Structure formats: C-alpha cells, structure tokens
C-alpha cells in the first residue's frame, strides 16, 4: 500500500510562495503567495536593520559627546589648577626654575593631561613649561631618571606634533619655532634612548622644518628663511646621534633614510654645503653605514615609502658617500671602501637605480624619470663618480675573510656583497669598465701580505660553491627558471601587507621567505657575473703561454697567478655551454614572464588590484635572474664572448676533451630545420623594414601639423609598431632557436655541417633574388622584362688587364647588392681588343681572381691592404690618413666638399673590395688570398645588423696584436711582466702613429702623429698599477680604432653580399677556409672522381680512362703535396681544395685534349678550371712538361 494514502480522495491544497510556475502552463501567483510577499518581507527586514543602526549611531554620538564634555570639564579644571601655579600670563612671564624636582614633575604631568596642540593658549603653556623645565634642570641639576623619561617623551611627542602641524601651514609662525626647537633639543639631550626609539617621528618632523626653510631660501643664494632657526634645527638633528645608547642605531636609521634624502643636502648651493658640513662633522660614519646596512638587509631597500622615489635614493647615495669621504678628508678612499657596511649600502643603492639616472656615458640617453633627472646635479655626480678610483676598487678584497676558520657560508656571503658592489660599478660606468676590472684584478697598490686573494681566484672559488653554478652545470634547462625575470623582494612584499589574521600573517611570512630566496639567487648571479667580467678582461691581456702555464711559484707573473688551472677552465666551459645553450635555445621560455606581465601585475598577494599607470611600467628596468638592470642581451654577450675566447684558445692548442664543444643535436634533421628558421627570419626582417619605412614617413611629417587627436593617433601608431617589432623578436626567439645557436655559438655544430648550411642559405637567397641558382634562368627571366637592356648593361663590364680593380670599381660599384646577380665580363688587352674566352655565363671566376689579385698587390702608392710578418693581409691602418695628407698637399682644405668626396671615394673602394670577396663567397669561388686572423674575427662580429653583432662584438686581445705586429706584441709583453718600476720607461697614455706623406722618395717620407689613448692621456703616466689598461688601450687603438673606417667600409660591402649572421657561424680559421679552401692535403682520389673530361678524353662506354689521363693521375699520386697544390693552383688559381670536396668546386675540375704535339706545354683556362693536356706518350714527358708549365708562371691562356 501507499504510505501517503490518508483515506480521502480529495487532492490536498498546495501553497507556493516562491512565485515560480508549478507546471508548464501555469502562471505566477499574486498576492500573499507571490514574489511580492517575499519582497515585502525583505524590505521590512531592511527597514528594521536601518532603524537599529540609526539608534546605535545616535547612542554612540551621545556617548562620544558626553565623553568629550567630561574631558573638557576635567581639562578646564586641570588648566585652572596649572594656571594657578604658573600664573595667568604665561606668554609674557620670564621662565624661572621650579623650586623643587617634585613641583617640576607635578606641573609637567598636569600639563600633559590637558594640553592640546590645536589650542593656541595651550601651545603657549607648553612653551612656558618647557622653558621652565630647562631652567629647572640647569638650576637644580637632577638626573633624568625615575618618572622623568616617560614624562619627557610624552612632552617631546607633543612638541613634535605641534611643530609638524605648523610646518604644514601656508604661513607657519616662525617666531615660535626657536623656543619649541630649543625645548625639543633639551628633551632629546635628557632622554637620548627614548628619543632614538622614537626617531622616525623625530626626524620626520625635523625634515619638514628643514624642507620649509629650504623652500623659502630659493635654494641657491646661500641663506635660509631664518638662519638662526636652521642652526638650531641642525643641532637638534645631531643630538640623538652623538650619545650612544641601546637605540642609537634606530636614530641613525631614521636619520639616514629621512634626513639624507632631503634636497638641501644634495644641492650645489652654498647653503647646502654649509648644512652638509654641519651634519657630517659630528656623525659617526661607521654607525651610519651599519644602521643602513642592517635596515636594508632586514626590511628591504624599497620597503620604506620615502625610498620608493628614485630621486630620494639617489640623494641618499650621494649624501652617504659624502659623509664617508668627509670623515677621511676626501683623500683616502681605500679606508672606507674596504668597510663592509659601506660596500653593502652603496651596492644596494646603486643596484636599485636605473643606469640612465647617472648620464655619464651618453648624452643622448635621458633618464625616463624626470624627478630623478632633477636630482642629478654636480654634487651628486661628484659623489657617485668618486666611487671609480683605483685605491678604493683595488682595496676592495683587502677586507675579505682570509682566515681558514671562516665558514663557507661566511665566505660566500662576503663574496656576494663584494660582487654586488663591483657589478654595480661596472653597470653604471661601462666606459670605464676596463679600468674597474683592471683595478679589481690588480688589487691593492701595496701588497701588505702575500695572503691577499687574487680577484680571479677569489670569485672563482666563490662561484664554484654557489647553487646557481652547480645547478646549471648539471642541468642546462634549470637555467630557464634561474634566469627568468623575478620581482625584487620589495615588489613581492608590497603586494599586500598583513592585516592581522593568522592566515594573512602566514602568507606574509611565506612571501618574505620567497623574497629572501630570490634575493639570494640574484646575489649568486652577481658573483658569477663579476667573475665572468674579470675573466673576460684577463683573457684579453693573456697570451697563450701564460694561459697554458698557470702556476703559483714565486717566479710566476701576476697574470699566471690569476690564471685558472686547465681542469677548472674545463669545468667553467661546461657551465658556460649549458648556460649559453639555454640563453639562445630557450630564450622564449626565459622571457615568457615578461610577455605575461601585463596580465599578471594587477593581482596582489591577497586579491586583485587596480591597473597600474602605464608610465610606471615604462620606467621599470629588466631584471634577469632577479638582478635589477640585468638584460638578457648582457648575459648573452658576456657568456658568448667568453666562450668564443676560450674556444679560440682551444682551437690553437687543444686542451679540452674531443667533442667537448659539440651539442647533442641530430645533424640529419638540423640542416632543414635551420633553413626553415632562416626563411622565417627573412619574413620577420621584411616586416620590420616595412615598419621602419612607416616610421621614417611619420618622422618626416611636421609635428605641429594636426590636432591633438591626430598627434595622439601618431603616438599610438608608433607604439603599435614598437609592440609589433618586440612581438616579432620574441616570435623569432621561439621559432628560430637553432639559428640563434648557430649564429652565436657555432662551435656547437660540426664545421662541415655549418658549411652545408651556409651553401643552403646562399641557394635560398639566390632563389629569392633570381628565381633559381642557374644564371641562365635569371638571364631568361630578365629578357622578358621591358628594361632588359638596361639591366644587362648594368651587369656587364669591359675589364682591362692590369687595371682590373679600377675598372671593376668604376663600372660595378653602383650595383650595390645587385652584384649578387650574374655578371657579364669582357677582358680587353693593351690594344683595347676583346680577348677570346670560353663564356660559361661570363668569365666570372677569372674576373674575381684577377680583381682580388690586383687589389691586394703591393704598389708604389697607398696600399689598401698590407701584410704582417706571416704575409697575411689586413687593411692598411694609415691608408685614410695618408690619403687625407695627399689631398691636403694637392691644395684641398679639410672641411671642403671636394676633400670629403675624395675621402669618401677611398672608403668606397674598401667597400667595393668587401663586395668582391663577398661575391666570391656567394658564388662558391675560391681565391688565393690569406687574411690575418684578427681581421677575419671581425667579419662575423661587426659591420652589419645581423643578430650576432650585439652579443659578440669584437674584443681586441693581446694575441690579436701578435698577428698585427710581432715587435709591438713583444714590447707590450715585456712591459706586462716587467719586475721593476714601469715608470722608468717614461710612458704615458699616448700613441704615435707613423704616416707616409710622400711615396715617391726612397726611403718614403713620413711624419709622426701623437694621439691620446684616453682623455688627458698625455698627463697620465703608465705605472705598475695601470699598465694592463695601457696594454688594453694600445691593443684597442692598433686593432680597432686606427683602422676603423677602412674595416667598417670593407665589412659594409661584405655584409651587402653575405649576411653577417651567416658569417657568424664560423671562426677566423674557418672563414679563411671558406675564402681560399682547406689547407689539408690534396685528396687525389676525390679530385679524380669529381673531374669532368672533354674532347678525346671523354670516357666511353667501356668506362676506361684515356691512357694519357691514366698517366696524369699516376703522376699526380707520385707528386708531393706542395707540387699537387701547385698543379691545382695552375688550373684553378687557388692551391687549396674546397672544404666539402672537389665535387663542390665551381666550375668543376676539367681535362680536355690539346692535340698530340709532344713539344707543346699543358695550358689552362682558370676561368672554368680547365686543364688542356696534350696526349703525351710517356710518363716522363708528361711529368716534365706539366711541372715546367706549373712552375714557369704561365698566365691566362685560351689556346
């Protein structure tokens, strides 16, 4: 049975109060059972709640008012009692001492119970009482013990509140300040510990008064609004700092971040100088440094609101440095730079500032913070620049822990502090980077003990123990998280402060721990980066002998003592390989946090926040690894540069294990993947070029034209273009990681693989420009165009023998990058008659080899290239200066248009020669030209806008100088290792260049030109301390600055033919192989397999070679390698084989018959690599005739 059956068949009534339909066809009810009933109930409930709140508010107001009236009555009674004792006219009565200590304390307590700073009469009572207290103490002389400290501090807080209130008024009552400040100073003297404990309010109030006085002085006339008051204020400021108590450091903390950030202390005015001296004289600079170091370490630099302003941090830095310099009479920087707390505070402040705030390196770099720019004045610049000095930096490691009893944690922490300081200096003063590195590397001028650690060894030992180093050493992918931009400790902590609940307190504690962990990672990065900076500098001035002969014996030079043992270098390269691989291959993952920043920065620790102003995001600096100002490009540059330097050492003299440099890539799939990435890069560059064109058009538009809306639209479009460019750059990092590896760390890939990739890149470019790699296909395509005649005319030239370069320059220079297309060459003899030639699409090979031979041939005039002692070519460093001198002798003035045109013509010739070498590389034609290694190093590192130029800029080294001038190298090497006083040589920071002014005399007439290697270099002597910088500057001048114009022009021409990013895949020896072929022994079997036969020598159906051809190969096998090279040069004009074998020689090596005359000599057509070999009958005759022709100097012959 149904349990719900009641015995009645009547349907029970259903009441629905929800207002919803009971079935599909019903309608919502009305009246008491509808939604209206619920609404009325809710309204009634809300009305009752409002009535309860109103009643509660009324009761509270009545309670407050009754309390107020009661307090006023009590205060009135107390006021009457106090007035009865003091007298009714306290403002005009002189202050007389109380008769007893009990009366004094009783009256003061009574005053504190009723006095209000908002009542003018009470303020007069406070003044009168304070003055009487001063007189009483002077008269009775009782100590401030018992009830006095608590009473005094209450009065002090009341005085501070009154002063603070007055300072915020538009017209403060200056006539009352003097007495109140005197009272405040009296109270501070009586209760130094309590005042120091209340230092924040104390110095905040005094800072307001000083600022008000400063704002009324005009800032530059040397006088304050009230000089007497300013003097009293300064005495009041100093009072808590001169008495040592348990809270003295609190006073120094507040003084540091409140008073030292005031504009008056960092101004250039006479008044500011007076204020600085008044404060600096009694200050204990060690306590100030200790207090600030502890505060910043425990709370974080930016946790204090006043230091959130960049200009305030800059003022604090300048004043802090000034106080330390003042304490040492401005002439002993080494005395305070070794102070650990000074180093900690300065490094923290420097690292928190944007580099652009100190505009010392480039006038065009303006600070993005206008307030910070205003704070940067002569005084601030002087203080910050004083950090860059030899004594201070050289003695930085003097305070390092040398005791063996110190724990590893203590040593690492100390290394972190020193690294913070050193890296901050390198970051702020990049132009003086070499000096900073050298001073740190050299150490103290006077070695007090042999126990002093060498900087290289010190930071290396510290780096090896760091978790960042060991983590990346073992796992390259771990570098992704360690390198990602991280918020600073202040950024994390400022996400939200704890509100009191246990959960929030727990989250806050977690945030602090996370911030400290990330700060520790940032400090470890700084230690590693300082070591890498120093080691890079040392390698620049270390030759191979010193590098490989490291040691600590008593006869070792300082360079050898600083050199790392080779096992340590192996460990370092493993770390750098893993780090470098991740920097390029996983760049998109590293920068992912930056891309997500706009969507994540609006969420705090405890919930969402409002959007931040756009301007604040623009000021923020990058922070790779949590290090402020550290960019991905900087890390790439230092890692890649150092890896290349070590790789070059290993290339010259193997000391690393086999296959140490190779990456785990699958080479079979690597080549097509890189080619696809190169195509993507081309597309992105084309899009960037379109945006650049739009930007140039926008810049040409007058800015005053258009309404504000129009100008805003232009700014919006410019921002969108910049965003698209940044987006494409990030996209390229994501889609072309192999290309990044290949261009920046090519030694990860086998050389032969890179050559194949290079040829693939060239083929892609040919297909894009010509439609295919076949010259005839291009000519056919051009013939279909209406301007075919003009195009063929531009790509055709008549070349005179012995004038090959001049004729080529005059006819082909206007082509620019169009020289990549097939060219038509006609040689003419001395009678202006066309030479007969085998035209396989133009005698291009003969043309290129002839032009290069003529360009590099010595002449009786100004040579474009000259040879070193090893007969290797490099640009004549004095060519431009000699040309200018010749133009002056011809009557041209330096500033005339004709003079500049002639100089530009010289540089154009260098540019064209670069295009010719690029054309050889582009067409795969080998030329017998050997360049100096230091010049080849520049090919991949400068002269273009490829992706590798920023990361791996050319760094002149002492080994490069050896390739330039062996005599100069030996002299500098002796100077570097000289045991005596270098000043005995009377050298200064100048260099003398010798310029030929008349090439017609014998010997050639020259003149000497003295140039300064640095500003005021003639007044700076070379000493034992700065000789490494002198060597570095000398190498930089000879290798980089002196030949800069010639080299830049040559490389500009080269880059117009070959992308610099393609050349960056090779080192100097590999580039030489690309130009002139491999220097390995000639493989006769490979040459035989790749040879093409013509005429009678064509191989028939039987597959057998002609007897004469068989004799030829038999003879070739029996020749020495030198004779084989001579034969190869006789046929192809170069003695070297192509790297990928003779199968890639263009045109292929060919042999055809030249008749059966036994007296006829073999001849060649080098333009098509053709050997015309008569059908000799005997081996002896063939060998005799062949070698005679090879070594007789026979030239171009088409018989």
Coordinates of N, CA and C in Angstrom, one line a residue, residues 580 584 636 640-641 643-644 738-747 947-952 1061 1064-1065:
X580 N 74.8 29.1 -22.0 CA 74.7 29.7 -23.3 C 73.7 29.0 -24.2
X584 N 70.0 30.9 -25.7 CA 69.6 31.0 -27.1 C 68.5 30.1 -27.5
X636 N 73.8 37.3 -22.6 CA 74.2 36.6 -23.8 C 75.6 37.1 -24.2
X640 N 78.6 34.5 -24.3 CA 79.1 34.1 -25.7 C 80.5 34.6 -26.0
X641 N 80.8 35.8 -25.5 CA 82.1 36.4 -25.8 C 83.2 35.5 -25.1
X643 N 83.0 32.4 -24.1 CA 83.0 31.1 -24.7 C 83.9 31.1 -26.0
X644 N 83.7 32.1 -26.8 CA 84.4 32.3 -28.0 C 85.9 32.4 -27.7
X738 N 67.5 27.2 -33.2 CA 68.7 26.6 -33.8 C 69.5 27.6 -34.5
X739 N 68.8 28.5 -35.1 CA 69.5 29.6 -35.8 C 70.3 30.5 -34.8
X740 N 69.7 30.7 -33.7 CA 70.3 31.5 -32.6 C 71.6 30.8 -32.2
X741 N 71.5 29.5 -32.0 CA 72.7 28.7 -31.6 C 73.7 28.8 -32.6
X742 N 73.3 28.6 -33.9 CA 74.3 28.5 -35.0 C 75.0 29.8 -35.2
X743 N 74.3 31.0 -35.0 CA 75.0 32.3 -35.2 C 75.8 32.8 -34.1
X744 N 75.5 32.4 -32.9 CA 76.2 32.9 -31.7 C 77.1 31.9 -31.1
X745 N 76.9 30.6 -31.1 CA 77.8 29.6 -30.6 C 77.9 28.5 -31.7
X746 N 78.5 28.9 -32.8 CA 78.6 27.9 -33.9 C 79.4 26.7 -33.6
X747 N 80.3 26.8 -32.7 CA 81.2 25.6 -32.4 C 80.4 24.5 -31.8
X947 N 71.9 39.4 -36.2 CA 71.5 39.1 -34.8 C 72.8 38.9 -33.9
X948 N 73.9 38.6 -34.5 CA 75.1 38.3 -33.7 C 75.9 39.5 -33.3
X949 N 75.6 40.7 -33.9 CA 76.5 41.8 -33.7 C 76.5 42.4 -32.3
X950 N 75.3 42.4 -31.7 CA 75.2 42.9 -30.3 C 75.8 42.0 -29.3
X951 N 75.7 40.7 -29.5 CA 76.1 39.7 -28.5 C 77.6 39.5 -28.5
X952 N 78.2 39.5 -29.7 CA 79.6 39.1 -29.8 C 80.4 40.1 -30.5
X1061 N 75.1 37.5 -40.2 CA 74.7 36.3 -39.4 C 75.1 35.0 -40.0
X1064 N 78.8 34.7 -39.0 CA 79.0 34.5 -37.6 C 79.0 33.0 -37.2
X1065 N 78.7 32.1 -38.2 CA 78.7 30.7 -38.0 C 80.1 30.2 -37.9

